[in-house]
Coordinates of C-alpha atoms in Angstrom, one line a residue:
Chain A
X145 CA -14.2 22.3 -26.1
X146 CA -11.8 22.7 -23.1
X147 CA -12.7 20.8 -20.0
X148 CA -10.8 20.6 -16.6
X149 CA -11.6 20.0 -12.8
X150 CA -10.3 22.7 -11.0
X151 CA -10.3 23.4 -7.6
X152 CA -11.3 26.8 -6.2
X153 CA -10.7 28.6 -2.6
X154 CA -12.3 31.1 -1.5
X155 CA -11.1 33.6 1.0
X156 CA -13.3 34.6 4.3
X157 CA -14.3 37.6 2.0
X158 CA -15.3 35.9 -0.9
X159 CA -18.2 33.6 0.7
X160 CA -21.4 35.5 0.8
X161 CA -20.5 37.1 -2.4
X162 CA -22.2 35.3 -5.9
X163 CA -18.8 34.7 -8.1
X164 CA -18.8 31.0 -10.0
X165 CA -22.3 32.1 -12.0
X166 CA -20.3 34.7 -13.9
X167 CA -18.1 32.4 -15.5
X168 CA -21.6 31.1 -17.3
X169 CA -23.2 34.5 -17.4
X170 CA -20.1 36.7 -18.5
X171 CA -17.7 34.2 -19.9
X172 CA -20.0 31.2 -21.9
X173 CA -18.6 28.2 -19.4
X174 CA -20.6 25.2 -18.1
X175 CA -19.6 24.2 -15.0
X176 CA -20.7 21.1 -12.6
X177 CA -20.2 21.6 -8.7
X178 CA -18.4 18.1 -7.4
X179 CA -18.4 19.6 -4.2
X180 CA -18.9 23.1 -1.9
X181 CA -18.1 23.6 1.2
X182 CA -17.8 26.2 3.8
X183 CA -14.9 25.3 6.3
X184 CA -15.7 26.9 10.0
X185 CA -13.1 29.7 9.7
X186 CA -15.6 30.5 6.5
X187 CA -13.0 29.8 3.5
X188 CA -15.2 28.4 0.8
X189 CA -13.7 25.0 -1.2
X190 CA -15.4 24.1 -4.4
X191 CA -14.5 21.4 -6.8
X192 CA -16.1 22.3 -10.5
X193 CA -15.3 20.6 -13.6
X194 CA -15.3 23.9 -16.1
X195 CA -16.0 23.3 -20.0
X196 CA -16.0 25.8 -22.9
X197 CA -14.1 27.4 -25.8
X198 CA -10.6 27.8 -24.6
X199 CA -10.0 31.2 -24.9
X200 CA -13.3 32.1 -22.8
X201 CA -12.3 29.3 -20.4
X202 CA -8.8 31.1 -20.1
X203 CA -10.6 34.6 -19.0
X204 CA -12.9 33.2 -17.2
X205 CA -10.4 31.7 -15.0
X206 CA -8.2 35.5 -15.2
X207 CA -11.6 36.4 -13.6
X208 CA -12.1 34.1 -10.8
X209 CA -8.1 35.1 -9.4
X210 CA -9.2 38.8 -9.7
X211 CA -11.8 37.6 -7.2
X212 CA -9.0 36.5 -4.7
X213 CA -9.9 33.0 -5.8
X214 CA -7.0 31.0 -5.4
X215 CA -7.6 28.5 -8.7
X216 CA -5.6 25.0 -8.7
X217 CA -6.2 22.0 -11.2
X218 CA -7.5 19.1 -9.8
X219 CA -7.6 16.4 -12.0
X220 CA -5.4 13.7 -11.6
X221 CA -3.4 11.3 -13.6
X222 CA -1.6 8.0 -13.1
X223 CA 2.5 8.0 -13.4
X224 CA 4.8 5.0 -13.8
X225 CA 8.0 5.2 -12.0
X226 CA 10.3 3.4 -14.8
X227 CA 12.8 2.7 -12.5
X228 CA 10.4 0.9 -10.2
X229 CA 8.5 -0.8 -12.9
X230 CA 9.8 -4.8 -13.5
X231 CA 7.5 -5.4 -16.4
X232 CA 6.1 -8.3 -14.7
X233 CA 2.7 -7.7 -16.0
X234 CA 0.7 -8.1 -12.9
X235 CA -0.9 -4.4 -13.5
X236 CA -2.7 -5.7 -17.2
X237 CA -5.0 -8.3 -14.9
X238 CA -6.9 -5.2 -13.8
X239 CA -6.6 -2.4 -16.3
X240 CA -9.8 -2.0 -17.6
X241 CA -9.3 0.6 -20.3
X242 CA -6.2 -1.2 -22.2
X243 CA -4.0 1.7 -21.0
X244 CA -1.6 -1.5 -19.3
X245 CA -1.1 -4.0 -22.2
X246 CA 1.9 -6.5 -23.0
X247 CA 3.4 -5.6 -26.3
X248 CA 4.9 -8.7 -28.6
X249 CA 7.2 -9.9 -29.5
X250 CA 9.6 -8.6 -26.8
X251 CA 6.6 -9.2 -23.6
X252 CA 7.7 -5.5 -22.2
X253 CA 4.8 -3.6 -20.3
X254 CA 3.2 -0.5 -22.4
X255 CA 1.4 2.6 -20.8
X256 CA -0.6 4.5 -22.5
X257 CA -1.9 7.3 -20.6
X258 CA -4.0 8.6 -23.5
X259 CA -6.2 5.8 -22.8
X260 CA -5.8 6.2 -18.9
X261 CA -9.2 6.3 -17.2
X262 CA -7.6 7.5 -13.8
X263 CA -9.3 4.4 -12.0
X264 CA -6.7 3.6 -10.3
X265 CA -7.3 -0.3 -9.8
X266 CA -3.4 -0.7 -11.0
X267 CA -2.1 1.5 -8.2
X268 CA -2.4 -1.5 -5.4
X269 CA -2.2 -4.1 -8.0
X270 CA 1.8 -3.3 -8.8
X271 CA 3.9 -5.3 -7.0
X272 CA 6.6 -3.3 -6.5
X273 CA 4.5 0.4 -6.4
X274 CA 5.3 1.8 -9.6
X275 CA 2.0 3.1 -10.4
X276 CA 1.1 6.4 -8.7
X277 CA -1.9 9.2 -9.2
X278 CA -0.5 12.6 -9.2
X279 CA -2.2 15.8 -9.7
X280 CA -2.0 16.1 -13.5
X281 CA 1.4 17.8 -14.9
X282 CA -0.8 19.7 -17.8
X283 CA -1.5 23.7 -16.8
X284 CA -4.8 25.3 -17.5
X285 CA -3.7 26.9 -20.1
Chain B
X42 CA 25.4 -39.1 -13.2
X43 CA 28.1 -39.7 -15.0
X44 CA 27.5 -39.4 -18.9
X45 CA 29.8 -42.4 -20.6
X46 CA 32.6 -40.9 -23.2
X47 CA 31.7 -42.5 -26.6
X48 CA 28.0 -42.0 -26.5
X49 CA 27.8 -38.8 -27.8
X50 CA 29.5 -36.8 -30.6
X51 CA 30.6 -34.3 -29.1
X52 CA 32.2 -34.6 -25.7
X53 CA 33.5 -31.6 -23.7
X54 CA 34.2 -31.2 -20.2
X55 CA 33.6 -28.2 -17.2
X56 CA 37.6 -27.6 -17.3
X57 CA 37.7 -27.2 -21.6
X58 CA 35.0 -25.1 -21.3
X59 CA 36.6 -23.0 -18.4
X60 CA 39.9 -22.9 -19.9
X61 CA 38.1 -21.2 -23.0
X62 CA 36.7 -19.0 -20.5
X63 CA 40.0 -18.0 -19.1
X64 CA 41.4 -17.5 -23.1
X65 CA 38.4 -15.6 -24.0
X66 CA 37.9 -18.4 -27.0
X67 CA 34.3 -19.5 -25.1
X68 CA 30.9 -19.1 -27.1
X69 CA 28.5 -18.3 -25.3
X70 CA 24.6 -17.3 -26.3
X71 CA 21.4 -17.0 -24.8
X72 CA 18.8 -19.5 -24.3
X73 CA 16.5 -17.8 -27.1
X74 CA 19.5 -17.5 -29.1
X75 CA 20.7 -21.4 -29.1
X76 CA 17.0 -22.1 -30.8
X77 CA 17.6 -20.9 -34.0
X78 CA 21.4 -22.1 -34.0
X79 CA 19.9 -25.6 -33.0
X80 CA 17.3 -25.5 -35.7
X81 CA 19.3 -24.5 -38.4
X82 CA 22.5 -26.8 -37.9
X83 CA 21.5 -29.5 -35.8
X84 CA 22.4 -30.4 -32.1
X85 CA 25.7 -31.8 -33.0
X86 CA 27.2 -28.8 -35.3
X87 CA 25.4 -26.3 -32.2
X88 CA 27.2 -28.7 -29.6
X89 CA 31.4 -28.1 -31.3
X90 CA 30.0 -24.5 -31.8
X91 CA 28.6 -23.2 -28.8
X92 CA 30.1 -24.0 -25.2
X93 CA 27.3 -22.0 -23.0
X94 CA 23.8 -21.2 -23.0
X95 CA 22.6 -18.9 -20.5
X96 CA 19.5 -18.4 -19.0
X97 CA 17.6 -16.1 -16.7
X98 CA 14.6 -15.4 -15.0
X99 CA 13.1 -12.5 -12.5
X100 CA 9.9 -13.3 -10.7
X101 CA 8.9 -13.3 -7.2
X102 CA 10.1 -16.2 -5.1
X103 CA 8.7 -16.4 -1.6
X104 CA 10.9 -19.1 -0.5
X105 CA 13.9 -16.5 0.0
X106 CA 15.7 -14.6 3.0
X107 CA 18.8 -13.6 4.7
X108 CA 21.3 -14.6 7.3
X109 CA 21.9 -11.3 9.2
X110 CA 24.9 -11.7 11.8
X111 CA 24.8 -8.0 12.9
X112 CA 27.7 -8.1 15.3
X113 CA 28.5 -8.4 18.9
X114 CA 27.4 -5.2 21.3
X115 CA 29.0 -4.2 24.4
X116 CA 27.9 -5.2 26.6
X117 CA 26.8 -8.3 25.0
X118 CA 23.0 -9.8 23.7
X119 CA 21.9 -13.0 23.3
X120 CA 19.2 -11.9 21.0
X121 CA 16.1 -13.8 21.4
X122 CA 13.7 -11.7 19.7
X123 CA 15.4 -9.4 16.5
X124 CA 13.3 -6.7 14.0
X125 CA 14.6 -5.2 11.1
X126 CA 12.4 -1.9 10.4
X127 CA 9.7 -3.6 12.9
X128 CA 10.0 -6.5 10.3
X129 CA 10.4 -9.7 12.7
X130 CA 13.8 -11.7 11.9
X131 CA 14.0 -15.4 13.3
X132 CA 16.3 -15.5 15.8
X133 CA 15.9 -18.6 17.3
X134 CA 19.9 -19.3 16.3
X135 CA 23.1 -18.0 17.8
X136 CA 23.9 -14.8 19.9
X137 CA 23.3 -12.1 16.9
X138 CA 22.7 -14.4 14.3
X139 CA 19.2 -13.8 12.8
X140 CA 17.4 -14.9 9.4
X141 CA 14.8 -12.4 7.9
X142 CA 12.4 -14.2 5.6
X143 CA 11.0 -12.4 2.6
X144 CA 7.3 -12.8 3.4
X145 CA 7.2 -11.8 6.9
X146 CA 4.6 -9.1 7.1
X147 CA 5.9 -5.7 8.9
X148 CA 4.7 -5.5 12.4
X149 CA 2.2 -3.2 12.4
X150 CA 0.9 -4.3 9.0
X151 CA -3.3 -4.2 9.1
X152 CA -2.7 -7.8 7.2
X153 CA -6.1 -8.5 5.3
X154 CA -8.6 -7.0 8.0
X155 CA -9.1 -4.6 5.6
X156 CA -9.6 -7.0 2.4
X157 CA -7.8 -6.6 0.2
X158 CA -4.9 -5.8 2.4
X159 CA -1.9 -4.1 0.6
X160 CA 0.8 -5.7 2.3
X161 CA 3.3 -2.6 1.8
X162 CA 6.3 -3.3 3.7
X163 CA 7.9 -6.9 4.3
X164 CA 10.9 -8.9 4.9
X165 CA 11.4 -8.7 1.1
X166 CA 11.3 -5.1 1.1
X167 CA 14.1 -5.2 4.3
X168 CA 16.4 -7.4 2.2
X169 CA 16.1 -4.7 -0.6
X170 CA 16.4 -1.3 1.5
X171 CA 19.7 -3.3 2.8
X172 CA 21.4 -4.2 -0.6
X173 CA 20.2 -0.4 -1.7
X174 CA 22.1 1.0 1.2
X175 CA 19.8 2.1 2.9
X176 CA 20.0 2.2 6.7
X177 CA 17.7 -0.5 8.6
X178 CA 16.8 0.0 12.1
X179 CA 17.4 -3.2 14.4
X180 CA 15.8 -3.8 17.7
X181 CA 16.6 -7.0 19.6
X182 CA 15.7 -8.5 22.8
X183 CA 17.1 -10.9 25.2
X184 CA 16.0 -12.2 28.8
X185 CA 19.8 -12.0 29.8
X186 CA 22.6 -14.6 30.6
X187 CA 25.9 -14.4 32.6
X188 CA 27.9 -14.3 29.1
X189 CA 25.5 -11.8 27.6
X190 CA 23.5 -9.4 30.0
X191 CA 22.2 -7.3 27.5
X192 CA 18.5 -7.1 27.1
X193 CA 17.6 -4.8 24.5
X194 CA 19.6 -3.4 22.0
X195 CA 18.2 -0.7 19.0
X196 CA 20.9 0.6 16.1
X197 CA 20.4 1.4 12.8
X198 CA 22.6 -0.8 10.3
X199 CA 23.9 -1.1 7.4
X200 CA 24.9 -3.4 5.0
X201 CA 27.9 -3.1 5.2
X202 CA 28.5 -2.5 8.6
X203 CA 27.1 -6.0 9.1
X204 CA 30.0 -8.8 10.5
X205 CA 27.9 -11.0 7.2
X206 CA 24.7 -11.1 5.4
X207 CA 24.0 -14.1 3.2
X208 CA 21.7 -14.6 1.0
X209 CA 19.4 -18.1 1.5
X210 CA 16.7 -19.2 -0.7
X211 CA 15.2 -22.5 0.3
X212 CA 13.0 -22.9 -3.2
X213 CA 13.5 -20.8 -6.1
X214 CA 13.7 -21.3 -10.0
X215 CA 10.5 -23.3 -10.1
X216 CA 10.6 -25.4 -13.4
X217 CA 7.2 -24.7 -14.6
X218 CA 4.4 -23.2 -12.9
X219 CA 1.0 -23.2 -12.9
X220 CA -1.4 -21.3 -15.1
X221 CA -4.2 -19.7 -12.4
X222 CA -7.2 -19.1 -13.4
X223 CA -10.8 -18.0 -11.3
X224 CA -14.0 -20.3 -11.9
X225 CA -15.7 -18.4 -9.4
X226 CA -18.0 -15.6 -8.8
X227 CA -15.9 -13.1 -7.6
X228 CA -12.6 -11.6 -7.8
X229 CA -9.9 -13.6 -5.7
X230 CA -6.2 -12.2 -4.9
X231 CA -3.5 -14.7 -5.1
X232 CA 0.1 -15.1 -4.8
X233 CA -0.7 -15.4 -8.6
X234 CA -1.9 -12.1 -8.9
X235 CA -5.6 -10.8 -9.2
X236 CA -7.9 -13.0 -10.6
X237 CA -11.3 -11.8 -12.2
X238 CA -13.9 -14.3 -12.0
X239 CA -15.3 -16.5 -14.4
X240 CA -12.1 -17.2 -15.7
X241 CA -11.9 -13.7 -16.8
X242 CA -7.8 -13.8 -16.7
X243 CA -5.0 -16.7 -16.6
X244 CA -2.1 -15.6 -14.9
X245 CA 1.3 -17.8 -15.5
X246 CA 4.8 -16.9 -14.2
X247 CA 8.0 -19.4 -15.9
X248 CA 10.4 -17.5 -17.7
X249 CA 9.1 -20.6 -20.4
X250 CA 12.3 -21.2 -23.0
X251 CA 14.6 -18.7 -20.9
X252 CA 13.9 -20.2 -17.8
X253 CA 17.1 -21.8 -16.0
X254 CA 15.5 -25.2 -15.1
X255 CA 13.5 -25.5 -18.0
X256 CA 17.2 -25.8 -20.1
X257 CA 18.4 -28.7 -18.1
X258 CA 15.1 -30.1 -17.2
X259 CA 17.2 -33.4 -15.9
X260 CA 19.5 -31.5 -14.0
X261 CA 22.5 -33.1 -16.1
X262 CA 24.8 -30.3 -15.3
X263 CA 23.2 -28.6 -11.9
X264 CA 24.1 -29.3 -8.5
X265 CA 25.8 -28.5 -5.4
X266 CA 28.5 -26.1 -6.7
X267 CA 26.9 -24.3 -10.1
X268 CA 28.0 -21.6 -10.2
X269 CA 24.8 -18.8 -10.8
X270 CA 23.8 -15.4 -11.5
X271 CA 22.0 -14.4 -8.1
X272 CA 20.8 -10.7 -7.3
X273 CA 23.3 -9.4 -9.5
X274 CA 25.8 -10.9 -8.3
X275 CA 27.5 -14.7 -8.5
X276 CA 26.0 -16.9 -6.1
X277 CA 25.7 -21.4 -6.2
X278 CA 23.8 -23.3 -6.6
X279 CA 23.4 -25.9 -3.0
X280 CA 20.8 -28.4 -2.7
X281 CA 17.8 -29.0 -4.8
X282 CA 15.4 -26.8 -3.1
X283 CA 12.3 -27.6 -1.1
X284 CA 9.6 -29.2 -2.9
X285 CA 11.9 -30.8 -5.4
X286 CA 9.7 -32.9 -6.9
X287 CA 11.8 -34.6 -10.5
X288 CA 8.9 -37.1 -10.7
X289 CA 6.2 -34.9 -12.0
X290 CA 5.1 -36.0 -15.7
X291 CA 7.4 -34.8 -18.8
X292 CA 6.9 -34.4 -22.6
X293 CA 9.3 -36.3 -24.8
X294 CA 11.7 -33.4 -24.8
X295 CA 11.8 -33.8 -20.8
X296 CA 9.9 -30.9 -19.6
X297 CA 7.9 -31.6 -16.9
X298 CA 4.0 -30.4 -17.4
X299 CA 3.5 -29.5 -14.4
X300 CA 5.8 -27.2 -11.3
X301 CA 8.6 -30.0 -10.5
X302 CA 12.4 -29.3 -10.1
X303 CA 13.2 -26.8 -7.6
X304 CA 16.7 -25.2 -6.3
X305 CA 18.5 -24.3 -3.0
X306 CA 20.5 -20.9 -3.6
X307 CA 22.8 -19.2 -1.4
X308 CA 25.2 -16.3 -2.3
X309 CA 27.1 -13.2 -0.6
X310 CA 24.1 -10.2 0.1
X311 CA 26.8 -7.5 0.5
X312 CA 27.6 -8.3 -3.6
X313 CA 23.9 -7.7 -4.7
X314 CA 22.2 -5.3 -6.4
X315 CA 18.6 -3.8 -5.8
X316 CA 18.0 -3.9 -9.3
X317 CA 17.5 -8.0 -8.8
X318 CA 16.2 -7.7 -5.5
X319 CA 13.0 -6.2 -5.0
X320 CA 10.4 -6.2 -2.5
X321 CA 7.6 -7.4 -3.9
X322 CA 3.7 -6.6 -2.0
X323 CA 0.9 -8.8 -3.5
X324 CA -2.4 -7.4 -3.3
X325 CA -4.3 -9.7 -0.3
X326 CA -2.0 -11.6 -0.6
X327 CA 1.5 -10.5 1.1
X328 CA 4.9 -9.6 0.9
X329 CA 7.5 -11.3 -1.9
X330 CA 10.9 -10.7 -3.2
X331 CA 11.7 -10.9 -7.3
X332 CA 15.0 -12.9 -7.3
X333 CA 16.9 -12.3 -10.4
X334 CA 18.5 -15.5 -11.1
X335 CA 20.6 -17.2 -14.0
X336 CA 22.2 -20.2 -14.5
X337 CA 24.8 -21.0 -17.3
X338 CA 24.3 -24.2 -18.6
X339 CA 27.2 -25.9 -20.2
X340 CA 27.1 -27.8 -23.6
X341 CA 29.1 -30.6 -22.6
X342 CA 27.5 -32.4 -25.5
X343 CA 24.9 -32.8 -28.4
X344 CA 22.2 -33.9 -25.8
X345 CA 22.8 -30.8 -23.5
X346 CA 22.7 -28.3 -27.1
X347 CA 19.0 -30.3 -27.6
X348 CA 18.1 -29.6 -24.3
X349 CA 18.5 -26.0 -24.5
X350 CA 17.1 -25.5 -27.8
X351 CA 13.6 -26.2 -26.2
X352 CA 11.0 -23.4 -27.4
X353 CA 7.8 -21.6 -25.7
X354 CA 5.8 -23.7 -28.3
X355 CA 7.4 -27.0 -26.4
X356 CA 6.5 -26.1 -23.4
X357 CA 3.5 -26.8 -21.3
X358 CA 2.0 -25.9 -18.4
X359 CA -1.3 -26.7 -16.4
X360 CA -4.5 -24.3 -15.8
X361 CA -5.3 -24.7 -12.5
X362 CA -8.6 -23.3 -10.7
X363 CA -7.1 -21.2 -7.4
X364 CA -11.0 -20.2 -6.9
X365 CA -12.3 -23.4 -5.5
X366 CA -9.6 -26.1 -6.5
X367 CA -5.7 -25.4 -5.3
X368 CA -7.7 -23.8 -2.1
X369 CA -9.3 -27.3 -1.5
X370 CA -5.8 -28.8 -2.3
X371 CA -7.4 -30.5 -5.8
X372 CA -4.9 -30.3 -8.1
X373 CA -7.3 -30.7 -10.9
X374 CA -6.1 -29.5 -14.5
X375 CA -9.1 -27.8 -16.6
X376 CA -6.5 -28.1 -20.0
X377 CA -2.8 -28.4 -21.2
X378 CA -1.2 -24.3 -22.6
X379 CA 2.2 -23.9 -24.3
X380 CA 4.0 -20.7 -23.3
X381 CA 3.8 -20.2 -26.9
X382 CA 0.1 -19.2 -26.4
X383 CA 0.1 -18.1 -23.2
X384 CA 2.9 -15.4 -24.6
X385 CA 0.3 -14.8 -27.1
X386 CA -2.0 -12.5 -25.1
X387 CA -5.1 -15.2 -25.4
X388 CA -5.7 -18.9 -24.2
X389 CA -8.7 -21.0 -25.4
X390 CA -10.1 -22.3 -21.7
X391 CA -14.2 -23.9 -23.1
X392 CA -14.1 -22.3 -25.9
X393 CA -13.5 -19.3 -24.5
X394 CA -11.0 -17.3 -25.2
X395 CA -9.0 -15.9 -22.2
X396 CA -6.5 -13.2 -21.3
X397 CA -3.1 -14.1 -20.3
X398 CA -1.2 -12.2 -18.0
X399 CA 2.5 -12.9 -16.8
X400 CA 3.8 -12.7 -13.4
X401 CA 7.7 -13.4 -14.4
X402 CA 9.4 -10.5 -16.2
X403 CA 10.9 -11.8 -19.7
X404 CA 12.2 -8.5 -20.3
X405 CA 14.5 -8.7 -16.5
X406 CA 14.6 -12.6 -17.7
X407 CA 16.6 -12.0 -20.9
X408 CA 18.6 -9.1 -19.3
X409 CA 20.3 -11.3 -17.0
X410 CA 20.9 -13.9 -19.8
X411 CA 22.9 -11.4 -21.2
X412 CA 24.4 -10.2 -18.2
X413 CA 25.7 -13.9 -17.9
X414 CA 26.9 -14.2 -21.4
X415 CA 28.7 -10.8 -20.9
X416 CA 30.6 -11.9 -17.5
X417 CA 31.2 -15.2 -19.1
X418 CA 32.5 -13.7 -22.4
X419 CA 34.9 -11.3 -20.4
X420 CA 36.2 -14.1 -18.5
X421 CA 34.8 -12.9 -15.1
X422 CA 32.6 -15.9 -14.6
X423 CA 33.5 -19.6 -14.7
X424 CA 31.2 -22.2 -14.4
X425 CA 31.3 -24.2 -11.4
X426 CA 31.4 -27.8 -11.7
X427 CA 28.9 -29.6 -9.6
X428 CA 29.7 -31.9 -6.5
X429 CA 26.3 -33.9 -7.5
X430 CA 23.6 -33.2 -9.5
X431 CA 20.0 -32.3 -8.5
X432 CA 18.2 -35.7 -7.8
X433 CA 16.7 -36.3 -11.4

């Protein structure tokens, strides 16, 4: 199962018209709406997290830009800057996931990202700013 | 103090060590590294073996800031009021003589009316945009004299366009520190750090065996005139520093328990590095500035070898309550911690056991130990003898 949150925009054209209930009908993906809107110049926004097999997921998307949907990824992830991080340890008072832990013997900071919830609670907590939330690296596909 | 010849084995003075320094015949090793050499052979074989032991430490350290002279204009300014990127400087001294402290909050700065405030930009973040090269903007202001009719002037600077900049840190090296822990019910954000409630983390922040004042903890061979690793670059030693306080209670090894000894450290801010000066912002809290500072201590004798042998598992600090207690100015202890445990990852606190978190970089800590050792080894740094010691 491939998952992602992806964020969709919808040209003036592309409002009225049904698209997103093809990619369950046609193409086997679940999707959840985090948010739709219609701005006033009528583009559409739509935030969905998509899940399925990844090949359907993969055409499904294909359709979607034949649409004139302009797809982006929207999940984000947290970055160290290693050349800001001191290693004080400040950040592992808040981590609740474990990601931020102090490894022994040598009392350096480790981050594991795999086990990164993207709460963010680290990002003011770092004294000197080295934690930051960027739009994940990973493509779609 | 004067230590008598005769009472100890071994009995070497600042110039033999320095003159070994000059021939490159000086041993020098860390303060981790002098443990094992200490346990092994004994004080006195460690004491005709090893001349220095370095230490190190890289933590924040409010008490720190700059004199900025930043030149005469034409026409002149009697500066009266000075900012350095909207960052107030005191400039309640001469004509364009100005001192920017490394807590002071950026002008514009919300503060905590938004709670927790973030504090993003501060004097400590000035002094490191200046050592990085960066330019600063400056904006003073003056009500005018005969000799200087200036009122306003605004440039941007930079470090080294400035007539001096010197770096002036009224307390920093703390020997010891607390150990701050939350007993109440909510989260509180302290110049310790965050702490959860319930006691849900204890937060500590000594360098613990590597730490400088923890290696001479009767300030036998610091004073006005050691010679020091400050910012990345050689700075002194100059007074004990505010809040000196060598009475707080000791172990047999002479560690104090509790925070105690304290220095005064000046050095040339044009020589520093932003690698061992960085802005530090505190989470509701405010603004700080991680000193990188090291201090070689000679091993003039046996005593001084003992002395620096001391281990995390030696050491002790206090846990103190900054929920309800150090607010109220109680300076109740709720138990006694080595560094040895608090290193661990877990403390006992009621039978509890509790995260540890440090504040004070051991991995900066040892790098500068070894910066030291390197400088000393290759005969760039000597050690500088003392006028007086720190009062013990």
């Amino acid at each position: 199962m491939y998952s992602k949150i992806l964020t969709l925009r919808f040209p003036k054209t592309g409002v009225s018209k049904p698209t997103v209930c093809h990619l369950a009908k046609d193409y086997g993906l679940i999707f959840t709406i985090l948010k739709a809107t219609v701005l006033p110049r009528k583009e559409g926004i739509m935030v969905l997290e998509v899940s399925g097999p990844k090949k359907n997921f993969k055409n499904g998307i294909t359709f979607l830009k034949e649409q004139g949907v302009l797809v982006q990824n929207a999940s984000r992830e947290v970055n160290r800057n290693a050349k800001k991080c001191i290693h004080c340890g400040a950040c592992t008072a808040v981590c609740p996931t474990g990601a931020l832990v102090v490894s022994h013997p040598e009392l350096s900071i480790d981050f594991n990202i795999k086990k990164c919830s993207v709460c963010e609670l680290c990002v003011p907590a770092c004294p000197t700013r080295a934690m930051k939330v960027h739009p994940t690296s990973e493509t779609f596909f | 103090m004067v230590t008598k010849v005769g009472k100890h084995k071994v009995n070497k003075t600042f110039q033999e060590i320095n003159a070994k320094i000059r021939s490159g015949e000086v041993v020098v090793v860390t303060a981790e590294e002098i443990i094992g050499i200490v346990e092994k052979e004994g004080a006195v074989a460690a004491a005709k073996k090893v001349d220095v032991v370095t230490t190190g430490t890289f933590a924040p350290m409010c008490s720190s800031g700059a004199f900025i002279n930043f030149g005469h204009s034409k026409p002149g300014i009697k500066a009266s009021k000075v900012w350095l990127n909207n960052v107030p400087a005191y400039a309640g001294i001469a004509a364009v003589d100005c001192y920017i402290g490394a807590t002071e909050p950026c002008e514009d700065d919300p503060l905590n009316k938004v709670w927790p405030g973030e504090f993003n930009y501060g004097g400590g973040h000035v002094i490191q945009d200046l050592v990085t090269g960066k330019k600063v903007s400056l904006k003073a202001t003056a009500y005018g004299t005969s000799c200087y009719p200036s009122r306003l002037i605004e440039k941007k600077v930079r470090l080294n366009e400035l007539q001096s900049a010197t770096l002036c840190n009224p307390r920093n090296g703390y020997q010891n520190y607390n150990c701050a822990v939350n007993l109440t019910k909510k989260t509180i954000y302290t110049y310790m750090g965050t702490l959860k409630p319930k006691a849900g983390n204890a937060n500590y922040c000594s360098a613990g065996e590597l730490s400088p004042l923890i290696n001479d903890p009767y300030y036998k061979t610091i004073g006005l005139g050691t010679r020091i690793f400050l910012g990345g670059a050689q700075g002194y030693v100059t007074w004990q520093g505010t809040q000196h306080n060598p009475s707080a209670a000791r172990t047999d090894n002479g560690v104090p328990v509790r925070p105690s000894g304290t220095l005064w450290v000046m050095g040339d801010l044009k020589k520093m590095s932003p690698d061992w000066l960085v802005g530090m912002s505190y989470q509701g809290y405010g603004i700080s500035l991680a000193v990188g500072l090291g201090i070689p201590i000679p091993i003039l004798n046996e005593e001084m070898a003992s002395y620096t042998a001391v281990s995390d598992s030696e050491i002790y600090t206090q846990i103190i309550d900054y929920g309800n207690d150090y607010p109220n100015g109680i300076s109740k202890s709720l138990g006694q911690v080595s560094y040895a445990e608090l290193k661990s990852g877990t403390i006992e606190l009621d039978g509890k056991s509790v995260q540890t978190v440090p504040l004070s970089s051991m991995v900066k800590a040892r790098e500068i130990a070894e910066i030291l050792k390197t400088w000393i080894r290759e005969g760039k740094f000597l050690l500088g003898e003392p006028q007086f010691t720190l009062p013990a």
